[in-house]
């Protein structure tokens, strides 16, 4: 169904300071959210890269959300950092001490030396189809872990066999937690998904558009749901190719 060029690539490990700094700078400039997990602990924390200094071989992370994770960092507990940029997973283990400091804009941050290595992995293993504005699918986001009252209603912007991108009107970041699994995701229309479990992988409020964008990964799909999603993606792929041909 999918081209070989779209198959997942094996992970690469970068170990030179130049490569490591370049990848951290990508996360910094794109303001891609990071998930931090401490070894032996199940709770997840969110942060961002806020500074990268190749000259001093250092970088800084934004204050963790929730801030409880700061005490583990102060105790020197090793942790893992994972971020995603355009479908690429950028992750590293970290066991060096970090100091609590202040970033250039005066906000709380954590400084440390650059990691010794990072893993760069193209994870996307399926064609990602964007929906036209006239065919955007209504989605409903709910579950016991959703903060506030009532389900979130939004639009499906694009979809692959493994996940999709959503748009919600206004700022709903406070209602969602990066890395959390929600058990009641629904998508209407031709897709027709009901109570699918999803994991929140990206979350960003765009003030200029007054909209929150979320990236989710399907979680524990059964065979029927998987086939339904793949069929929908394949249909969008065929339509996109036909549209491209009509342009010539």
Rosetta silent file (secondary structure, phi, psi, omega in degrees, C-alpha in Angstrom):
SEQUENCE: XXXXXXXXXXXXXXXXXXXXXXXXXXXXXXXXXXXXXXXXXXXXXXXXXXXXXXXXXXXXXXXXXXXXXXXXXXXXXXXXXXXXXXXXXXXXXXXXXXXXXXXXXXXXXXXXXXXXXXXXXXXXXXXXXXXXXXXXXXXXXXXXXXXXXXXXXXXXXXXXXXXXXXXXXXXXXXXXXXXXXXXXXXXXXXXXXXXXXXXXXXXXXXXXXXXXXXXXXXXXXXXXXXXXXXXXXXXXXXXXXXXXXXXX
SCORE:     score description
SCORE:     0.000 S_00000001
   1 L     0.000  -37.604 -175.229    0.000    0.000    0.000 S_00000001
   2 L  -113.385  150.470 -178.863    2.776    2.425    0.848 S_00000001
   3 L   -68.220  152.009  178.768    5.964    3.215   -1.032 S_00000001
   4 H   -62.760  -30.820 -178.032    9.272    1.798    0.165 S_00000001
   5 H   -68.060  -15.346  179.626   10.645    5.326    0.458 S_00000001
   6 H   -94.982    1.717 -179.995    8.057    5.962    3.161 S_00000001
   7 L   -68.632  152.312 -179.621    9.206    2.991    5.239 S_00000001
   8 L   -63.925  142.690  178.857   10.704    3.784    8.655 S_00000001
   9 L   -95.138  150.203  177.629   14.442    4.370    8.688 S_00000001
  10 L   -65.714  150.492 -179.037   16.769    2.794   11.278 S_00000001
  11 L   -66.158  147.417  174.845   17.767    5.151   14.096 S_00000001
  12 E  -109.510  145.444  177.215   20.978    7.154   13.825 S_00000001
  13 E  -113.916  118.667  177.948   23.175    7.964   16.806 S_00000001
  14 E   -99.175  133.329 -176.669   24.968   11.321   16.729 S_00000001
  15 L  -125.675   -7.896  179.259   27.992   11.725   18.988 S_00000001
  16 L   -86.424  143.293  179.870   29.829   14.831   17.786 S_00000001
  17 H   -55.508  -34.307 -179.673   29.121   18.105   19.615 S_00000001
  18 H   -64.076  -45.973 -179.870   28.369   19.792   16.271 S_00000001
  19 H   -67.393  -41.915 -179.150   25.651   17.270   15.346 S_00000001
  20 H   -63.564  -46.964  179.911   24.211   17.225   18.857 S_00000001
  21 H   -62.718  -38.763 -178.621   24.035   21.024   19.090 S_00000001
  22 H   -63.578  -41.244  179.896   22.444   21.242   15.623 S_00000001
  23 H   -71.097  -38.351  176.632   19.646   18.855   16.587 S_00000001
  24 H   -66.586  -34.363  178.676   19.009   20.578   19.902 S_00000001
  25 H   -68.180  -32.470  175.208   18.887   23.887   18.054 S_00000001
  26 H   -61.979  -45.263  177.775   16.215   22.421   15.760 S_00000001
  27 H   -64.032  -36.853  179.414   14.097   21.591   18.816 S_00000001
  28 H   -65.610  -51.969 -174.609   14.770   25.077   20.194 S_00000001
  29 H   -68.133  -29.973  179.923   13.850   27.008   17.052 S_00000001
  30 H   -89.509   -6.083 -178.415   10.707   24.963   16.402 S_00000001
  31 L    53.621   43.987  179.464    9.644   25.148   20.059 S_00000001
  32 L   -77.914  130.125 -179.605    8.973   21.406   19.963 S_00000001
  33 L   -67.907  148.055  179.252    7.718   20.064   23.305 S_00000001
  34 E  -114.534  147.315  173.000    9.855   17.521   25.156 S_00000001
  35 E  -109.108  125.423  179.731    8.781   14.639   27.362 S_00000001
  36 E  -111.605  128.857  175.886   11.037   13.974   30.364 S_00000001
  37 E  -128.596  130.227  177.249   10.902   10.692   32.272 S_00000001
  38 E   -89.264  141.339  179.910   13.072    9.869   35.270 S_00000001
  39 L   -58.317  141.403  179.211   14.343    6.333   35.612 S_00000001
  40 L    71.201    6.466  178.616   12.295    4.214   38.027 S_00000001
  41 L  -127.966  141.058 -174.840    9.451    6.769   37.940 S_00000001
  42 L   -90.491  -21.198 -176.790    6.297    6.583   35.848 S_00000001
  43 L   -68.428  144.854  178.705    5.316   10.271   35.862 S_00000001
  44 E  -111.637  148.649 -178.362    6.072   12.316   32.750 S_00000001
  45 E  -129.195  150.701 -179.926    7.067   15.963   32.608 S_00000001
  46 E  -107.543  143.882  176.222    7.010   18.535   29.819 S_00000001
  47 E  -156.049 -176.068  177.719    9.757   20.985   28.958 S_00000001
  48 L  -144.311  154.413  168.650   11.433   22.750   26.010 S_00000001
  49 E   -77.458  125.983 -178.112   14.975   23.488   24.905 S_00000001
  50 E  -114.563  -15.849  176.983   15.438   27.217   25.591 S_00000001
  51 E  -151.340  143.514  172.130   19.178   27.696   24.955 S_00000001
  52 E  -137.983  122.007 -178.120   21.952   25.948   23.025 S_00000001
  53 E  -125.648  101.554 -178.155   25.519   27.256   23.279 S_00000001
  54 L   -66.238  -35.864 -176.696   28.030   25.370   21.146 S_00000001
  55 L   -62.881  -41.273 -179.020   30.949   27.508   22.380 S_00000001
  56 L   -97.169    5.023  178.628   30.418   26.565   26.028 S_00000001
  57 L    56.027   42.154 -175.459   29.163   23.059   25.153 S_00000001
  58 E  -134.849  165.165  174.860   25.971   23.686   27.145 S_00000001
  59 E  -149.345  168.983 -179.475   22.206   23.832   26.799 S_00000001
  60 E  -137.638  144.886  176.827   19.227   24.786   28.936 S_00000001
  61 E  -110.146  146.539  176.817   15.755   23.357   29.482 S_00000001
  62 E   -69.389  161.876  177.600   12.631   25.306   30.363 S_00000001
  63 L   -55.110  132.819 -176.511   10.978   24.862   33.761 S_00000001
  64 L   -70.564  146.477  174.338    9.309   21.444   33.942 S_00000001
  65 E  -122.025  122.870  -10.747    5.532   21.010   33.940 S_00000001
  66 L   -68.395  163.340 -172.480    4.477   19.911   36.486 S_00000001
  67 L   -75.091   -6.149  178.974    7.268   21.374   38.560 S_00000001
  68 L   -53.912  -30.539 -176.540    7.420   18.289   40.812 S_00000001
  69 H   -65.231  -17.594 -177.557   10.110   16.925   38.498 S_00000001
  70 H   -62.656  -34.408 -178.435   12.519   19.588   39.642 S_00000001
  71 H   -67.899  -32.495  177.488   13.194   17.786   42.926 S_00000001
  72 H   -70.586  -36.948  177.771   14.284   14.656   41.038 S_00000001
  73 H   -65.394  -41.797  178.977   16.587   16.773   38.892 S_00000001
  74 H   -65.001  -30.563  178.173   18.080   18.397   42.007 S_00000001
  75 L   -75.928   -6.266  179.431   18.662   14.929   43.466 S_00000001
  76 L    79.804   20.400 -179.728   20.745   14.112   40.405 S_00000001
  77 L   -71.654  133.641  178.700   18.445   11.337   39.178 S_00000001
  78 L   -67.112  151.679 -178.238   19.160   10.287   35.569 S_00000001
  79 E  -147.071  167.690  176.782   16.408   10.909   33.057 S_00000001
  80 E  -115.050  140.502  176.532   15.409   10.497   29.414 S_00000001
  81 E  -118.187  135.007 -178.325   14.357   13.326   27.115 S_00000001
  82 E  -137.839  128.600  176.824   12.253   12.703   24.020 S_00000001
  83 E  -135.279  162.332  178.767   11.051   15.173   21.408 S_00000001
  84 E  -128.486  134.889  177.010    9.517   14.982   17.945 S_00000001
  85 E  -135.469  112.319 -179.824   10.203   17.239   14.991 S_00000001
  86 L    51.056   45.703  176.982    8.344   16.679   11.698 S_00000001
  87 L    83.321   -1.818  178.945    7.929   12.978   12.427 S_00000001
  88 E  -100.217  129.398  176.847   11.522   12.529   13.595 S_00000001
  89 E   -88.380  125.051  177.026   12.132   11.321   17.143 S_00000001
  90 E  -118.763  116.323 -172.428   15.075   13.048   18.841 S_00000001
  91 E  -141.425  154.525  175.880   15.938   11.497   22.210 S_00000001
  92 E  -157.344  152.818  172.986   18.783   11.197   24.662 S_00000001
  93 E   -90.735  146.596 -177.861   19.669    9.833   28.085 S_00000001
  94 E  -140.684  122.852 -179.981   21.041   12.307   30.606 S_00000001
  95 L  -128.742   17.400  178.789   22.893   11.583   33.833 S_00000001
  96 L   -93.501  153.310  177.611   24.858   14.826   34.283 S_00000001
  97 L   -68.048  144.617  174.496   24.035   17.406   36.969 S_00000001
  98 L  -123.152  141.594 -179.262   21.939   20.417   35.922 S_00000001
  99 E  -102.989  143.542  176.824   21.808   23.709   37.763 S_00000001
 100 E   -79.469  127.782 -173.086   18.679   25.791   38.276 S_00000001
 101 E  -143.844 -164.079  178.396   19.204   29.135   36.591 S_00000001
 102 E  -128.289  133.315 -179.325   17.480   31.936   34.678 S_00000001
 103 L   -80.031  179.058 -176.131   17.205   32.146   30.904 S_00000001
 104 L   -61.250  -29.630 -179.701   17.775   35.267   28.809 S_00000001
 105 L   -92.663   10.546  174.438   14.129   36.309   29.128 S_00000001
 106 L    87.565    5.538 -179.801   14.204   35.964   32.906 S_00000001
 107 L   -92.709  159.381 -177.481   12.320   32.677   33.229 S_00000001
 108 E   -69.132  138.437  178.903   13.392   29.683   35.306 S_00000001
 109 E  -151.171  174.749  179.764   15.499   27.078   33.489 S_00000001
 110 E  -125.500  126.315 -177.230   17.950   24.209   34.009 S_00000001
 111 E  -110.073  145.172  177.315   21.481   24.323   32.583 S_00000001
 112 E  -161.830  175.289  177.555   23.849   21.491   31.842 S_00000001
 113 E   -74.699  156.461  177.692   26.502   20.229   29.430 S_00000001
 114 L   -58.831  145.613  176.905   25.417   18.932   26.034 S_00000001
 115 L   -62.304  156.412 -177.793   24.477   15.226   26.063 S_00000001
 116 L   -75.496  -24.159  177.791   27.194   12.826   24.920 S_00000001
 117 L  -159.020  155.351  173.618   24.964   11.349   22.228 S_00000001
 118 E  -134.517  152.283  177.439   21.463   11.645   20.819 S_00000001
 119 E  -102.286  129.855 -179.056   19.281    9.238   18.870 S_00000001
 120 E  -117.352  116.241 -172.520   17.706   10.519   15.655 S_00000001
 121 E  -136.225  116.859  173.877   14.927    8.275   14.351 S_00000001
 122 E   -74.599  102.729 -172.561   12.563    8.805   11.430 S_00000001
 123 L   -87.775  -27.858 -171.270    9.517    7.112   12.985 S_00000001
 124 L   -64.790  119.399 -176.066    6.807    7.860   10.449 S_00000001
 125 L  -116.895   24.560 -178.902    6.151    4.635    8.570 S_00000001
 126 L  -154.302  152.247  174.762    3.086    5.633    6.580 S_00000001
 127 L   -57.664  131.057  177.465    1.906    8.235    4.146 S_00000001
 128 L  -103.361  116.605 -174.003    0.544   11.241    6.029 S_00000001
 129 E  -101.994  129.221  175.648   -2.478   12.648    4.245 S_00000001
 130 E   -90.576  139.420  178.926   -3.671   16.210    4.701 S_00000001
 131 L   -90.588  143.411  175.706   -7.398   16.844    4.486 S_00000001
 132 L   -69.949  154.718 -179.006   -8.788   19.662    2.359 S_00000001
 133 H   -57.467  -29.938 -177.613  -10.557   22.455    4.214 S_00000001
 134 H   -79.667   -9.331 -176.408  -13.853   21.316    2.691 S_00000001
 135 H  -124.893   19.961 -179.561  -13.497   17.795    4.058 S_00000001
 136 L   -60.719  136.631 -176.052  -12.149   18.335    7.585 S_00000001
 137 E   -93.855  136.071  174.932  -13.445   15.652    9.956 S_00000001
 138 E   -71.426  136.333  176.795  -15.010   16.521   13.319 S_00000001
 139 E  -126.378  153.658  178.685  -13.177   14.975   16.290 S_00000001
 140 E  -129.372  128.400 -173.930  -14.079   14.576   19.953 S_00000001
 141 E  -118.377  118.311 -175.576  -11.396   14.254   22.604 S_00000001
 142 E  -151.639  175.868  179.418  -12.394   12.899   26.005 S_00000001
 143 L   146.742  166.243 -177.435  -11.401   10.562   28.831 S_00000001
 144 L   -62.535  -27.583 -176.811  -10.916   10.415   32.583 S_00000001
 145 L   -85.736   -8.067  179.969   -7.573   12.242   32.313 S_00000001
 146 L   -72.229  126.358 -178.752   -9.026   15.203   30.409 S_00000001
 147 L   -79.510  151.672 -179.944   -9.080   18.264   32.645 S_00000001
 148 L    83.520 -176.944 -176.836  -12.167   20.436   32.898 S_00000001
 149 L  -107.201  142.244  176.687  -15.723   19.522   31.995 S_00000001
 150 L    83.648  153.833  179.522  -16.990   18.205   28.692 S_00000001
 151 L   -73.291  152.688  172.620  -15.232   16.751   25.669 S_00000001
 152 E   -84.399  135.506  177.911  -12.980   18.859   23.470 S_00000001
 153 E  -113.033  132.754 -178.672  -14.324   19.333   19.952 S_00000001
 154 E  -152.389 -161.023 -178.654  -11.980   20.004   17.078 S_00000001
 155 E  -126.776  145.175  175.156  -10.988   19.198   13.515 S_00000001
 156 E   -86.346  121.838 -177.341   -8.774   16.515   11.996 S_00000001
 157 E   -95.451  -43.083  174.916   -6.070   18.193    9.880 S_00000001
 158 E  -152.153  166.102 -173.598   -4.041   15.239    8.686 S_00000001
 159 E  -153.468  144.476  170.980   -3.743   11.522    9.375 S_00000001
 160 L  -129.205 -178.112 -179.882   -1.412    8.567    8.882 S_00000001
 161 L   -68.524  -15.541 -175.294   -1.728    4.920    9.840 S_00000001
 162 L  -112.751  -14.325 -178.321   -0.078    5.688   13.184 S_00000001
 163 E  -176.140 -174.386 -179.034   -1.445    9.075   14.262 S_00000001
 164 E  -157.086  168.782  178.481   -2.978   12.391   13.306 S_00000001
 165 E  -114.197  136.240 -175.716   -2.909   16.139   13.827 S_00000001
 166 E  -121.667  156.909  175.124   -5.826   18.006   15.407 S_00000001
 167 E  -129.661  130.457  175.977   -6.897   21.619   15.707 S_00000001
 168 E  -119.572  139.935  177.357   -8.965   23.073   18.564 S_00000001
 169 E   -71.295  139.665  178.239  -10.294   26.615   18.673 S_00000001
 170 L    77.895 -175.335 -178.679   -8.802   28.779   21.418 S_00000001
 171 L   -95.630  108.335 -179.891   -6.184   27.890   24.023 S_00000001
 172 L  -117.022   17.848 -177.665   -6.900   24.440   25.517 S_00000001
 173 H   -58.943  -34.723 -177.516   -3.346   23.608   26.638 S_00000001
 174 H   -66.584  -20.123 -177.402   -4.375   23.712   30.306 S_00000001
 175 H   -88.579  -10.086 -173.633   -6.847   20.852   29.721 S_00000001
 176 L  -122.697  154.115  179.577   -4.308   18.468   28.234 S_00000001
 177 L  -127.127  121.139  179.646   -1.115   16.806   29.440 S_00000001
 178 L   -58.801  135.385  179.759    1.674   15.871   27.043 S_00000001
 179 L    88.582   -8.110 -178.363    2.425   12.145   27.111 S_00000001
 180 L   -79.237  148.232  174.726   -0.972   11.264   28.595 S_00000001
 181 E   -99.946  127.935  178.002   -3.140    8.478   27.153 S_00000001
 182 E  -113.590  136.024 -168.792   -6.801    9.370   26.566 S_00000001
 183 E   -99.508    1.841 -175.609   -9.289    6.570   26.038 S_00000001
 184 E  -132.961   63.676  174.760  -12.167    8.297   24.269 S_00000001
 185 E   -93.813  130.956  179.463  -11.055    9.766   20.976 S_00000001
 186 E  -128.736  144.112  175.925  -13.756    9.882   18.292 S_00000001
 187 E  -133.579  126.274 -174.025  -13.626   10.956   14.656 S_00000001
 188 L   -87.031 -157.241  178.040  -16.796   11.371   12.656 S_00000001
 189 L    62.014 -147.999 -176.679  -17.624   11.332    8.982 S_00000001
 190 L   -66.310  -26.005 -178.584  -16.300    8.620    6.736 S_00000001
 191 L   -68.624  -47.414  172.012  -13.525    7.748    9.198 S_00000001
 192 L    58.312   50.406  176.197  -15.989    6.746   11.914 S_00000001
 193 E   -93.536  139.189 -178.549  -13.689    6.048   14.870 S_00000001
 194 E  -132.491  126.416  175.372  -15.309    5.532   18.280 S_00000001
 195 E    50.521   50.507  175.154  -13.576    5.422   21.684 S_00000001
 196 E   -89.189  137.719  177.097  -10.074    4.900   20.308 S_00000001
 197 E   -80.397  134.495 -179.750   -7.198    5.214   22.785 S_00000001
 198 E  -136.128  153.338  176.230   -4.645    7.867   21.819 S_00000001
 199 E  -112.691  129.915 -179.058   -1.435    9.264   23.291 S_00000001
 200 E   -79.508  117.314 -176.028   -0.800   13.005   23.160 S_00000001
 201 E  -107.552  -27.874 -179.892    2.612   13.578   21.572 S_00000001
 202 E  -136.706  147.636  178.229    2.578   17.277   20.584 S_00000001
 203 E  -155.288  124.231 -177.421    0.751   20.304   21.964 S_00000001
 204 E  -154.177  127.174  174.935    1.106   23.925   20.909 S_00000001
 205 E   -93.250  125.278  178.178   -1.104   27.018   21.144 S_00000001
 206 E  -101.628  102.490 -174.533   -0.717   29.405   18.208 S_00000001
 207 L   -61.570  -36.981 -177.975   -1.726   32.818   19.516 S_00000001
 208 L   -61.044  -33.427 -178.482   -1.813   34.380   16.047 S_00000001
 209 L  -100.233   -5.502 -174.440   -4.484   31.876   14.957 S_00000001
 210 L    50.104   50.206 -177.857   -6.143   31.548   18.377 S_00000001
 211 E  -145.975  147.822  176.667   -5.956   27.780   17.958 S_00000001
 212 E  -106.528  129.900  179.320   -4.329   24.838   19.721 S_00000001
 213 E  -108.114  133.969 -177.433   -2.661   22.162   17.593 S_00000001
 214 E  -129.671  138.718  173.689   -2.233   18.645   18.950 S_00000001
 215 E  -110.956  128.230 -178.460   -0.433   15.616   17.574 S_00000001
 216 E  -125.109  152.856  175.839   -1.657   12.220   18.742 S_00000001
 217 E  -116.490  132.628  178.534   -0.525    8.647   18.235 S_00000001
 218 E   -63.824  141.140 -171.435   -3.043    5.822   18.088 S_00000001
 219 L  -124.581  122.246  176.375   -2.694    3.528   21.095 S_00000001
 220 L    53.147   50.714  178.355   -3.460   -0.225   21.163 S_00000001
 221 L   -69.761  140.585  171.611   -5.581   -0.240   18.010 S_00000001
 222 L   -83.089  170.289 -175.508   -7.492   -3.413   17.247 S_00000001
 223 H   -60.107  -39.443 -178.315   -7.317   -4.891   13.757 S_00000001
 224 H   -64.797  -45.625  179.826  -10.645   -3.488   12.631 S_00000001
 225 H   -65.608  -39.407  179.440   -9.783    0.087   13.631 S_00000001
 226 H   -61.851  -44.634  179.983   -6.317   -0.208   12.073 S_00000001
 227 H   -65.921  -37.267  179.591   -7.751   -1.365    8.754 S_00000001
 228 H   -63.537  -43.425  179.585  -10.361    1.401    8.804 S_00000001
 229 H   -66.120  -46.529 -178.587   -7.683    4.064    9.316 S_00000001
 230 H   -62.315  -38.193  178.345   -5.361    2.617    6.665 S_00000001
 231 H   -64.287  -41.314  179.620   -8.228    2.454    4.164 S_00000001
 232 H   -65.077  -44.421  179.721   -9.102    6.107    4.848 S_00000001
 233 H   -63.753  -42.370 -178.915   -5.466    7.204    4.470 S_00000001
 234 H   -63.168  -38.619  178.156   -5.083    5.211    1.265 S_00000001
 235 H   -63.523  -43.368  177.914   -8.188    6.855   -0.178 S_00000001
 236 H   -64.301  -36.996  179.244   -6.800   10.314    0.620 S_00000001
 237 H   -63.574  -44.193  179.426   -3.478    9.313   -0.913 S_00000001
 238 H   -63.816  -40.967  179.255   -5.154    8.266   -4.173 S_00000001
 239 H   -64.411  -39.255 -179.765   -7.162   11.496   -4.285 S_00000001
 240 H   -65.635  -40.928  179.455   -4.008   13.552   -3.736 S_00000001
 241 H   -67.354  -38.657  179.108   -2.189   11.762   -6.543 S_00000001
 242 H   -65.921  -38.786  178.303   -5.125   12.194   -8.883 S_00000001
 243 H   -64.478  -41.003  179.043   -5.268   15.889   -8.031 S_00000001
 244 H   -62.806  -40.768  179.224   -1.546   16.226   -8.736 S_00000001
 245 H   -64.485  -36.611 -179.186   -1.961   14.594  -12.153 S_00000001
 246 H   -66.144  -20.404 -178.961   -4.803   16.941  -13.022 S_00000001
 247 L   -76.191  -17.568 -176.303   -2.438   19.872  -12.473 S_00000001
 248 L   -88.986    0.000    0.000   -0.202   18.846  -15.387 S_00000001
